[in-house]
Amino acid sequence: MAVTIKDVARAANTSATTVSRVINNQCYSISQETIDRVHQAVRELNYHPNARARDFARQSTRTVLWLCSLRPNAAFENPHMFEILSGAESILTGKGYRLLVRNADTTSVTAIVEEAYASQEVDGLLIHASVVSRPLSAMLTRTRFPHVVLGKPDFESQMCWIDINNVLSGDIAANHLLEEGYKKIAFIGGRESDRISSHRLDGVRQALAASAHPLQEQFIWLGESTPQEGKRMAEGLFAMADRPDAVICANNSLALGCVEAIGRLGLRIPRDVGVMTFDNYPYANMMNPPLTVVDIDVYDMGVQAGRTLLQMIGKKNQQVQTYTTTSNLIVRASTRRERRKS
Amino acid sequence: MAVTIKDVARAANTSATTVSRVINNQCYSISQETIDRVHQAVRELNYHPNARARDFARQSTRTVLWLCSLRPNAAFENPHMFEILSGAESILTGKGYRLLVRNADTTSVTAIVEEAYASQEVDGLLIHASVVSRPLSAMLTRTRFPHVVLGKPDFESQMCWIDINNVLSGDIAANHLLEEGYKKIAFIGGRESDRISSHRLDGVRQALAASAHPLQEQFIWLGESTPQEGKRMAEGLFAMADRPDAVICANNSLALGCVEAIGRLGLRIPRDVGVMTFDNYPYANMMNPPLTVVDIDVYDMGVQAGRTLLQMIGKKNQQVQTYTTTSNLIVRASTRRERRKS
DNA sequence: CTGAAAGCGCTAACAT
DNA sequence: ATGTTAGCGCTTTCAG
């Protein structure tokens, strides 16, 4: 039916081996003339090597399996995941790898990986941190199967992971406010179990501790990550006798409520209060005024994860546990204090 | 190295053929005893068939290729795409198919599909409408390669596509407002080139035309789909002597600006003005008051696309050009008029 | 009810 | 510089 390597060999008046060598660019010992003949035959017959036969003969798939939650609303609740995916895809495709995508959760993941490993269906794994489990961790470190976890697992493990440096992001946020002249900086964040929020708070605390204006404990409010809670906490914050002059919100949802509360209190942003948050999405740049953010380049995190995984597939060493540091300060009206001209 | 079908055959004291039959459930002529022996050997040796060899021998991949834009920010700008992907994945995985994901744009897509087709790498395609092109369309209809386009292509074609029924959604929105007692309904939408907005407007127009309160032309405002433009248009709308008592916004961004404008004018939602929009994301349910929406179940669209594609792969008939009608009215405070108790 | 044998299309070791 | 040959691990005819 379809044209095979033999057809090309016949047309080019040579052997399948030679054709194979030419199309795989192993031409150290093939005459230019033969090479040309093969290329011409390939073109004339419109030959495309059968991918399945290739994978089989090579005993390698050049395929990577991506695992994350794909339940309804996943894309709306966690678009970051797909942004990381996009970054990874660019690297993998660039290096001739395919990317298989599959739904998983913490209970199903082990069986899926077990199967993918044993059936030699893929050469490596990219796994979102939200679906890893301890049994999976044990299995991966035992088999030394190439993998990169996207995000830091919430338990100790020997797995290879890559995460964003949220502590650094908090540090950047705090320093920006200090530079703009704000002195009484507050933090509105998620619950303590919210690791992202906690890390951002750590960074803020550490930056301010190193300044003349350490973070005051009564300026730290934590709650659910909803606009309602953000509003409630901001109201609490500004009901105090000693008010802050700037607020760092741990995420967009909290910021949305916080800004609303500030508006209702008749305070002006950025003159009376500076406000900033993290991630340029989905609300920060739509708000009024647009918010200064420390933006996180998650696409780039995917790129790095892809590169790392390919390295691991190449030479089977592991131990990559890194924070990538691709935060990016975007200054907008919400922290641009009108300063006296110098 | 890895355990193969021969190992299992030896352990079960039978032939590879029989083992193959058992693991593929073609047992119409195998003694129960043999079946049991094979199963036991499989378990004992922890045998998993080599996926590559299988694909090769079967000459079929049980793999589908998904093509869409995966450039930086794609996941933030168009989370719908990944929601559709999630729906499709659930069906494909359920039927034993794999899902390959790859970045494409209107210029690269033809070469990618050509290659995937010729190399027999995949059995079918799912292609987001934003990356299809005329050459691709020609190629697909010529080869009759199984495919489903997600969304309606913006040119006439013989391709198979599935799309949301935005006209129906507009109709639903308008009828809801009528039922709530609103009579002077306005529409704020995107430019005429914005097909989604245009279709929603068509639906609104058609529903109102069938009612006692046809859509008045001066109540239709179109502009860029940004909060700023939504605000500007709403201001224009309510600066008119004859004001509307309800506004349908073609999308979330416009609604965000529209609600802000209404608030600044001192009008109350829903008492003075009813407001609704489409899609429950990202702003509609975060706004104050939360907005009534006609929500679009894009996950379900992915499910339907997956099912349709598998059917096409089964028997190679085409011509599926359908609108799916999975809109869903979510009533919230923004249109709940205080009505006299009856 | 079971097994031998012939591929599937390509790659790679080994000759020449 | 090129060709021969032997697989890769499974499925599937076909013969018994």
XYZ file of C-alpha atoms (C1' of nucleotides) in Angstrom:
716
model
C 0.000 0.000 0.000
C 2.071 2.881 1.312
C 5.541 3.351 -0.115
C 8.241 1.628 1.930
C 11.967 1.793 2.197
C 12.247 -1.064 -0.274
C 10.397 0.876 -2.935
C 12.823 3.710 -2.480
C 15.774 1.342 -2.610
C 14.515 -0.145 -5.852
C 13.872 3.254 -7.391
C 17.298 4.493 -6.358
C 18.858 1.265 -7.518
C 20.459 0.528 -4.179
C 19.694 -1.309 -0.911
C 17.365 -0.546 1.957
C 20.363 -0.174 4.225
C 21.765 2.627 2.147
C 18.438 4.372 2.025
C 18.152 4.044 5.780
C 21.597 5.557 6.192
C 20.812 8.457 3.938
C 17.507 9.367 5.547
C 19.140 9.154 8.953
C 22.069 11.258 7.874
C 24.680 8.627 8.546
C 26.506 9.438 5.348
C 30.169 9.189 6.353
C 30.758 6.514 3.774
C 28.268 7.038 1.017
C 29.060 8.547 -2.326
C 27.450 11.847 -3.086
C 25.995 10.324 -6.195
C 24.129 7.637 -4.262
C 22.924 10.156 -1.738
C 21.472 12.259 -4.505
C 19.784 9.305 -6.141
C 18.197 8.339 -2.837
C 16.995 11.834 -2.135
C 15.481 12.029 -5.553
C 13.687 8.714 -5.156
C 12.375 9.828 -1.786
C 11.005 12.954 -3.352
C 9.564 11.263 -6.397
C 7.804 8.568 -4.414
C 6.891 10.994 -1.636
C 8.339 8.580 0.858
C 7.808 9.048 4.587
C 9.348 6.440 6.872
C 6.747 4.496 8.835
C 6.955 5.920 12.337
C 5.782 2.721 14.011
C 8.335 0.538 12.290
C 11.033 3.027 13.171
C 10.138 3.144 16.832
C 10.038 -0.603 16.898
C 13.342 -1.161 15.159
C 15.091 1.481 17.232
C 13.540 0.233 20.430
C 12.961 3.791 21.455
C 9.869 5.907 21.164
C 11.157 9.449 21.283
C 7.958 10.079 23.194
C 7.332 11.719 26.540
C 4.219 11.281 28.652
C 2.648 14.290 30.349
C 0.419 13.583 33.333
C -1.855 16.069 35.043
C -5.460 16.481 36.047
C -7.740 16.926 33.036
C -11.049 16.820 34.868
C -13.766 19.287 33.880
C -12.785 22.889 34.643
C -9.116 21.990 35.067
C -8.158 24.366 32.272
C -10.059 27.222 33.896
C -8.908 26.516 37.415
C -5.300 25.933 36.513
C -4.273 27.410 33.178
C -0.702 27.524 34.474
C -0.493 23.798 33.988
C -1.114 24.154 30.279
C 1.266 27.047 30.007
C 3.981 24.799 31.421
C 2.892 22.112 28.986
C 3.263 24.565 26.134
C 6.805 25.397 27.154
C 7.740 21.745 27.435
C 6.207 20.936 24.074
C 8.322 23.526 22.324
C 11.515 21.870 23.525
C 10.391 18.305 22.967
C 9.091 18.892 19.458
C 12.246 20.843 18.697
C 14.317 17.803 19.562
C 12.142 15.395 17.606
C 10.198 14.090 20.608
C 6.464 13.562 20.747
C 4.321 14.551 23.693
C 1.587 12.245 24.920
C -0.961 13.791 27.276
C -3.015 11.880 29.753
C -5.305 12.552 32.660
C -4.185 11.339 36.076
C -4.830 11.853 39.754
C -2.939 10.829 42.851
C -4.603 7.440 42.975
C -4.474 6.472 39.302
C -1.024 7.829 38.567
C 1.007 4.882 39.797
C -0.759 2.317 37.654
C -0.517 4.553 34.611
C 3.196 5.076 35.058
C 3.784 1.423 35.848
C 2.093 0.473 32.602
C 3.837 3.136 30.527
C 7.176 2.062 31.950
C 6.712 -1.649 31.513
C 5.258 -1.452 28.045
C 8.092 0.829 26.981
C 5.563 3.172 25.568
C 7.495 6.313 26.461
C 11.041 7.364 27.215
C 10.240 9.757 30.023
C 7.610 11.497 32.110
C 6.512 15.008 32.943
C 4.216 14.953 35.952
C 2.369 17.831 37.518
C 3.081 18.005 41.240
C -0.615 17.938 42.039
C -0.908 14.320 40.933
C 2.211 12.696 42.421
C 1.959 10.234 45.268
C 4.337 8.472 47.597
C 3.997 5.098 45.869
C 4.788 6.812 42.590
C 7.797 8.441 44.137
C 9.050 5.094 45.386
C 8.491 3.497 42.005
C 10.324 6.242 40.126
C 13.356 6.285 42.360
C 13.545 2.496 42.301
C 13.369 2.201 38.524
C 15.295 5.414 37.865
C 12.834 6.100 35.090
C 13.493 9.556 33.610
C 10.988 12.050 34.952
C 10.552 15.651 35.992
C 7.856 16.741 38.419
C 6.409 20.179 37.672
C 6.261 21.920 41.022
C 7.634 20.783 44.359
C 5.906 17.701 45.765
C 4.357 18.333 49.159
C 6.284 15.512 50.786
C 9.953 14.651 51.014
C 11.086 12.596 48.074
C 13.954 11.664 45.820
C 11.994 12.605 42.736
C 13.323 15.149 40.301
C 11.330 18.338 40.402
C 11.441 21.879 39.111
C 9.549 24.704 40.706
C 9.173 28.443 40.632
C 11.017 30.392 43.290
C 8.129 31.972 45.130
C 10.334 33.120 47.978
C 12.346 35.188 45.544
C 9.142 36.575 44.058
C 8.035 37.765 47.486
C 11.418 39.349 47.982
C 11.130 41.191 44.670
C 7.660 42.461 45.534
C 8.714 43.813 48.922
C 11.801 45.491 47.548
C 9.816 47.182 44.831
C 7.457 48.722 47.376
C 10.375 49.880 49.516
C 11.944 51.531 46.516
C 8.712 53.320 45.751
C 8.873 54.767 49.238
C 6.218 52.669 50.976
C 7.115 51.900 54.573
C 4.254 50.120 56.277
C 3.772 47.072 54.146
C 1.044 44.506 54.789
C 0.485 41.005 53.421
C -2.835 39.371 52.598
C -2.392 35.693 51.887
C -3.921 32.234 51.673
C -4.065 29.703 54.476
C -0.821 28.320 55.854
C -1.368 25.125 53.902
C -1.173 27.163 50.697
C 2.502 26.653 49.962
C 2.690 29.204 47.200
C 1.256 31.917 49.416
C 3.479 30.864 52.309
C 6.614 31.022 50.224
C 5.692 34.434 48.914
C 5.176 35.584 52.475
C 8.558 34.174 53.456
C 10.179 36.219 50.716
C 8.379 39.373 51.762
C 9.301 38.850 55.399
C 12.928 38.220 54.602
C 13.232 41.274 52.359
C 11.621 43.571 54.884
C 13.653 42.123 57.738
C 16.745 43.252 55.883
C 15.307 46.772 55.548
C 14.514 49.584 57.938
C 10.856 48.515 57.937
C 10.416 44.913 59.097
C 7.074 43.221 58.504
C 4.763 43.723 61.482
C 2.820 40.681 62.582
C -0.480 42.519 62.790
C -0.061 43.390 59.113
C -0.219 39.736 58.107
C -3.725 38.448 57.353
C -4.407 34.956 56.059
C -7.620 33.372 54.810
C -9.264 31.553 51.920
C -8.092 32.634 48.481
C -11.314 34.283 47.336
C -12.212 37.877 46.467
C -14.674 37.862 49.375
C -11.983 36.955 51.849
C -9.580 39.421 50.283
C -12.145 42.118 50.795
C -12.795 41.079 54.377
C -9.125 41.008 55.256
C -8.446 44.368 53.630
C -11.302 45.862 55.597
C -9.814 44.462 58.768
C -6.419 45.782 57.869
C -7.631 49.322 57.308
C -9.891 49.298 60.321
C -6.815 49.268 62.535
C -5.656 52.498 64.144
C -2.211 52.045 62.687
C -2.811 51.523 58.982
C -0.453 50.113 56.371
C 0.469 52.202 53.345
C 0.853 49.256 50.986
C -0.543 45.738 50.590
C 0.966 42.706 48.924
C -1.726 40.204 47.979
C -0.616 36.593 47.626
C -2.705 36.074 44.507
C -5.085 37.595 42.008
C -8.310 36.542 43.728
C -7.322 38.123 47.000
C -6.160 41.242 45.177
C -9.514 41.613 43.478
C -11.337 41.773 46.792
C -8.648 43.875 48.419
C -8.843 46.563 45.749
C -12.610 46.667 46.015
C -12.408 47.161 49.780
C -9.853 49.934 49.417
C -12.083 51.686 46.891
C -15.097 51.477 49.163
C -13.106 52.958 52.025
C -12.418 55.972 49.862
C -8.681 55.374 49.806
C -6.816 56.036 46.593
C -4.416 53.653 44.848
C -1.484 54.255 44.602
C -1.434 57.541 46.511
C -2.894 56.414 49.819
C -2.150 52.733 49.433
C 0.137 50.827 47.130
C -1.165 47.437 46.012
C 0.599 44.631 44.254
C 0.219 40.938 43.677
C 1.711 37.971 41.847
C 0.957 36.609 38.386
C -0.274 38.748 35.568
C -3.405 36.716 35.342
C -6.375 36.722 35.184
C -7.340 39.906 36.993
C -4.236 41.977 37.639
C -4.049 43.750 34.305
C -7.819 44.132 34.033
C -8.270 45.905 37.320
C -8.681 49.558 37.961
C -5.995 50.741 38.403
C -4.006 47.977 36.741
C -1.895 46.221 39.337
C 1.841 45.981 39.575
C 2.739 42.296 39.662
C 5.658 39.972 40.062
C 4.900 37.818 37.088
C 5.950 34.208 36.935
C 7.172 32.818 33.648
C 5.650 29.374 33.789
C 6.134 28.772 30.062
C 9.828 29.053 30.729
C 9.495 26.586 33.580
C 8.089 24.129 31.039
C 11.007 24.816 28.741
C 13.459 24.072 31.512
C 11.583 20.944 32.517
C 11.666 19.705 28.932
C 15.385 20.324 28.638
C 16.084 18.636 31.936
C 14.046 15.594 31.027
C 15.814 15.167 27.698
C 19.143 15.314 29.497
C 17.984 12.629 31.877
C 16.826 10.478 28.990
C 20.239 10.907 27.399
C 22.357 9.971 30.396
C 20.372 8.368 33.150
C 21.480 10.525 36.038
C 18.907 12.065 38.309
C 18.849 14.340 41.396
C 17.565 17.503 39.743
C 15.734 19.346 42.477
C 15.754 23.003 41.547
C 13.948 26.252 41.894
C 13.932 28.185 38.683
C 14.064 31.901 39.132
C 12.201 33.461 36.278
C 10.123 36.055 38.075
C 9.544 39.311 36.323
C 8.482 42.627 37.863
C 5.800 44.460 35.862
C 5.303 47.930 37.284
C 1.873 49.472 36.799
C -0.184 52.309 38.209
C -1.029 50.595 41.484
C 2.396 51.254 43.008
C 3.576 54.280 41.067
C 3.608 56.880 43.777
C 3.572 60.472 42.688
C 6.900 61.582 43.933
C 8.212 65.100 44.167
C 10.377 65.912 41.195
C 13.988 65.930 42.286
C 16.048 -7.756 28.929
C 12.392 -7.035 29.450
C 10.015 -9.972 29.587
C 8.483 -10.790 26.216
C 5.623 -12.833 24.948
C 7.962 -15.759 24.433
C 8.917 -15.807 28.068
C 5.274 -15.957 28.987
C 4.661 -18.707 26.447
C 7.500 -20.752 27.870
C 6.343 -20.231 31.437
C 2.776 -21.176 30.543
C 4.026 -24.106 28.518
C 2.279 -22.974 25.363
C 2.962 -20.878 22.272
C 3.260 -17.167 21.701
C 0.185 -17.330 19.534
C -1.937 -18.590 22.364
C -0.574 -16.002 24.739
C -1.357 -13.312 22.201
C -4.887 -14.590 21.904
C -5.401 -14.643 25.618
C -4.103 -11.158 26.299
C -6.231 -9.857 23.449
C -9.298 -11.641 24.663
C -9.757 -13.709 21.542
C -10.566 -16.782 23.560
C -13.397 -18.390 21.591
C -11.357 -21.514 21.131
C -9.017 -21.766 24.054
C -9.478 -24.067 26.985
C -10.100 -22.415 30.285
C -7.146 -24.278 31.680
C -4.755 -22.753 29.161
C -6.216 -19.329 29.713
C -5.610 -19.633 33.413
C -2.050 -20.812 32.926
C -1.334 -17.856 30.677
C -2.868 -15.372 33.073
C -0.823 -16.802 35.864
C 2.394 -16.599 33.891
C 1.600 -13.020 32.950
C 1.146 -12.160 36.582
C 4.182 -14.023 37.795
C 6.497 -12.525 35.231
C 4.785 -9.133 35.461
C 4.459 -9.128 31.727
C 3.392 -6.002 29.859
C 3.174 -6.257 26.070
C 5.641 -4.003 24.292
C 3.532 -1.133 23.006
C 5.838 -0.402 20.080
C 5.857 -3.947 18.815
C 2.118 -4.064 19.132
C 1.547 -0.887 17.177
C 3.884 -2.158 14.538
C 2.378 -5.586 14.189
C -1.147 -4.229 14.168
C -0.285 -1.479 11.756
C -2.354 0.885 13.798
C -1.345 3.282 16.488
C -4.492 3.858 18.464
C -3.183 7.384 18.719
C -4.800 10.713 17.930
C -2.943 13.938 17.256
C -4.188 17.187 18.772
C -3.086 20.393 17.070
C -3.496 23.895 18.446
C -1.450 26.948 19.233
C 0.883 26.392 22.178
C 2.757 29.674 21.969
C 3.537 31.525 25.197
C 0.358 32.761 26.911
C -1.888 30.493 24.850
C -3.148 28.799 28.006
C -4.026 32.141 29.579
C -5.544 33.664 26.482
C -7.517 30.609 25.504
C -8.121 28.186 28.361
C -11.188 26.943 26.481
C -8.905 25.122 24.107
C -7.500 23.032 26.915
C -10.896 22.427 28.371
C -11.935 20.940 25.039
C -8.725 18.932 25.051
C -9.599 17.573 28.476
C -12.996 16.434 27.293
C -11.524 14.728 24.259
C -8.861 13.015 26.317
C -11.414 11.425 28.591
C -13.088 9.712 25.655
C -9.918 8.708 23.871
C -8.242 7.262 26.932
C -11.462 5.501 27.790
C -11.380 3.743 24.445
C -7.708 2.837 24.681
C -6.442 5.644 22.478
C -3.466 7.847 23.184
C -3.462 11.579 22.686
C -0.450 13.274 21.139
C -0.299 17.046 21.528
C 1.583 19.356 19.243
C 1.901 23.048 18.594
C 0.768 24.326 15.198
C -0.241 27.491 13.415
C -1.970 28.124 10.126
C 1.277 28.007 8.191
C 2.936 25.005 9.830
C -0.161 22.864 10.153
C -0.225 21.403 6.663
C 3.313 20.059 6.788
C 2.734 18.588 10.235
C -0.432 16.809 9.138
C 1.137 15.673 5.892
C 3.967 14.094 7.827
C 1.725 12.549 10.467
C -0.479 11.100 7.763
C 2.260 9.738 5.558
C 4.298 8.270 8.384
C 1.177 6.620 9.772
C 2.034 8.029 13.126
C -1.564 8.613 14.136
C -5.023 7.327 13.274
C -6.805 10.665 13.418
C -6.623 14.372 14.124
C -8.251 16.904 16.410
C -7.501 20.398 15.161
C -8.428 23.663 16.764
C -10.227 25.914 14.289
C -7.759 28.716 14.910
C -4.975 26.812 13.161
C -6.698 25.347 10.110
C -5.904 26.614 6.637
C -7.290 26.155 3.146
C -4.433 23.923 1.992
C -5.013 21.752 5.039
C -8.698 21.584 4.252
C -7.931 20.482 0.716
C -5.488 17.877 1.932
C -7.906 16.436 4.481
C -10.827 16.154 2.120
C -8.611 14.628 -0.568
C -7.114 11.978 1.690
C -10.266 11.500 3.766
C -8.038 11.315 6.793
C -10.165 11.108 9.966
C -10.299 14.498 11.653
C -12.530 16.801 13.636
C -12.022 20.559 13.689
C -12.831 22.156 17.038
C -14.852 25.245 16.163
C -16.203 26.305 12.811
C -13.513 27.247 10.292
C -13.856 30.815 9.062
C -14.023 29.743 5.437
C -16.222 27.349 3.525
C -14.848 23.842 3.588
C -15.625 20.158 3.478
C -13.825 19.545 6.732
C -15.578 17.929 9.646
C -16.127 20.381 12.452
C -17.968 20.701 15.722
C -18.854 24.003 17.261
C -20.858 25.542 20.031
C -24.233 26.982 19.091
C -23.700 30.616 19.934
C -26.890 31.676 18.209
C -28.843 29.474 20.563
C -26.929 30.908 23.515
C -27.940 34.410 22.506
C -31.497 33.263 22.213
C -31.415 31.791 25.697
C -29.963 34.979 27.145
C -32.608 37.198 25.593
C -35.453 34.949 26.649
C -34.216 34.872 30.210
C -34.259 38.665 30.400
C -37.737 38.791 28.920
C -38.940 36.309 31.473
C -37.470 38.406 34.256
C -39.569 41.278 32.987
C -36.914 43.381 31.274
C -38.209 45.070 28.157
C -35.585 47.395 26.732
C -32.695 45.080 26.112
C -29.335 46.285 24.780
C -26.356 44.392 23.384
C -22.684 45.249 23.835
C -20.509 43.163 21.580
C -17.189 42.700 19.800
C -16.405 43.831 16.281
C -18.329 42.318 13.412
C -15.328 40.131 12.584
C -15.752 38.487 15.995
C -17.873 35.558 14.919
C -18.710 34.407 18.413
C -20.038 37.820 19.346
C -21.899 38.120 16.048
C -23.612 34.789 16.491
C -24.652 35.660 19.996
C -26.092 38.902 18.697
C -27.978 37.001 16.003
C -29.550 34.830 18.660
C -30.532 37.812 20.776
C -31.985 39.605 17.789
C -33.981 36.589 16.706
C -35.393 35.951 20.177
C -36.427 39.546 20.679
C -37.889 39.769 17.191
C -40.227 36.992 18.180
C -41.268 38.883 21.308
C -43.154 42.060 22.019
C -39.874 43.930 22.427
C -37.705 43.716 19.312
C -34.054 44.727 19.579
C -33.640 48.421 18.776
C -30.694 49.271 16.552
C -29.501 52.121 18.770
C -29.193 49.606 21.592
C -26.524 47.656 19.735
C -22.964 48.804 20.436
C -19.909 47.048 19.042
C -16.216 47.569 19.784
C -13.009 45.887 20.874
C -13.452 43.143 23.451
C -11.785 44.903 26.363
C -13.083 46.149 29.713
C -12.194 49.688 28.644
C -14.359 49.449 25.566
C -17.130 47.770 27.519
C -17.096 50.690 29.912
C -17.085 53.236 27.096
C -19.970 51.567 25.302
C -22.042 51.231 28.472
C -21.505 54.916 29.182
C -22.712 55.711 25.685
C -25.684 53.457 26.106
C -26.832 55.104 29.322
C -26.122 58.622 28.109
C -29.004 58.245 25.677
C -32.331 59.848 26.523
C -34.092 56.548 26.055
C -32.190 54.106 28.249
C -32.199 50.325 28.155
C -33.217 48.390 31.268
C -30.946 45.436 30.588
C -27.653 44.750 28.835
C -26.336 41.556 27.302
C -22.550 41.630 27.014
C -21.031 39.397 24.369
C -18.223 38.287 26.647
C -16.659 38.559 30.094
C -14.222 41.348 29.288
C -16.932 43.622 27.982
C -19.124 42.757 30.956
C -16.399 43.741 33.384
C -16.213 47.247 31.957
C -19.957 47.501 31.535
C -20.651 46.722 35.179
C -18.072 49.255 36.279
C -19.695 51.948 34.147
C -23.138 51.132 35.508
C -21.826 51.353 39.062
C -20.231 54.747 38.431
C -23.459 56.060 36.994
C -25.157 55.204 40.265
C -27.467 52.652 38.690
C -28.226 49.508 40.600
C -27.936 45.953 39.286
C -30.353 44.188 38.919
C -33.008 46.686 39.976
C -32.289 49.501 37.556
C -30.450 47.442 34.999
C -30.197 43.735 34.386
C -26.811 42.503 33.149
C -25.802 39.183 31.748
C -23.074 37.683 29.656
C -21.730 34.405 28.267
C -19.247 31.944 29.770
C -18.813 31.493 33.449
C -15.215 32.533 33.212
C -13.050 34.250 34.254
C -14.886 37.255 35.627
C -18.597 36.537 35.652
C -18.820 34.735 38.981
C -16.221 36.986 40.632
C -18.024 40.204 39.906
C -20.188 42.240 42.203
C -22.984 41.322 41.854
C -22.201 37.926 40.366
C -23.443 37.832 36.793
C -26.068 35.625 35.287
C -24.467 33.806 32.369
C -25.257 31.455 29.553
C -22.432 29.049 30.199
C -20.908 26.998 27.447
C -19.868 23.455 28.207
C -16.684 23.244 26.199
C -15.510 20.120 28.008
C -18.551 18.417 26.617
C -17.719 19.718 23.177
C -14.365 17.914 23.516
C -16.179 14.769 24.553
C -18.378 14.934 21.488
C -15.423 15.649 19.240
C -13.583 12.645 20.643
C -16.562 10.378 20.096
C -17.084 11.642 16.584
C -13.446 11.146 15.676
C -13.416 7.581 16.942
C -16.485 6.849 14.851
C -14.765 8.243 11.805
C -11.687 6.160 12.497
C -13.908 3.112 12.745
C -15.807 3.571 9.515
C -14.271 6.141 7.268
C -17.318 8.274 6.573
C -17.108 11.998 6.980
C -19.429 15.028 6.634
C -19.911 15.785 10.310
C -20.579 19.497 10.426
C -22.542 20.157 13.579
C -23.354 22.683 16.189
C -23.508 21.137 19.604
C -26.068 22.699 21.871
C -24.778 22.427 25.360
C -25.437 25.910 26.656
C -26.489 26.223 30.235
C -28.240 29.139 31.913
C -26.824 30.044 35.329
C -29.057 32.595 37.004
C -27.361 34.917 39.491
C -28.085 38.187 41.212
C -27.443 40.397 38.203
C -30.790 39.589 36.596
C -32.883 38.584 39.568
C -35.380 41.386 39.643
C -37.193 41.959 42.873
C -40.692 41.098 41.860
C -43.868 41.682 43.794
C -44.895 38.539 45.558
C -47.831 37.018 43.770
C -8.317 -26.223 20.673
C -3.337 -25.166 19.494
C 1.057 -24.029 17.206
C 4.340 -23.033 13.299
C 5.585 -19.696 10.426
C 5.288 -15.584 7.964
C 5.386 -11.091 8.152
C 4.816 -5.708 9.784
C 9.054 -1.752 7.857
C 12.953 -0.385 9.615
C 17.810 -0.506 11.744
C 22.347 -2.227 12.566
C 26.012 -5.644 12.887
C 28.771 -7.764 9.856
C 30.656 -8.780 5.450
C 32.714 -7.522 1.361
C 31.274 2.588 -0.353
C 27.573 -0.716 -0.316
C 24.835 -4.874 0.402
C 23.378 -9.126 3.164
C 21.260 -10.727 6.883
C 19.271 -11.026 11.134
C 16.422 -9.341 14.185
C 12.972 -5.837 17.091
C 8.091 -8.385 19.750
C 3.889 -8.938 18.397
C -0.267 -10.471 15.411
C -2.353 -13.380 12.198
C -3.011 -16.563 8.713
C -3.113 -21.287 7.968
C -2.539 -26.021 8.970
C -3.302 -29.469 11.975
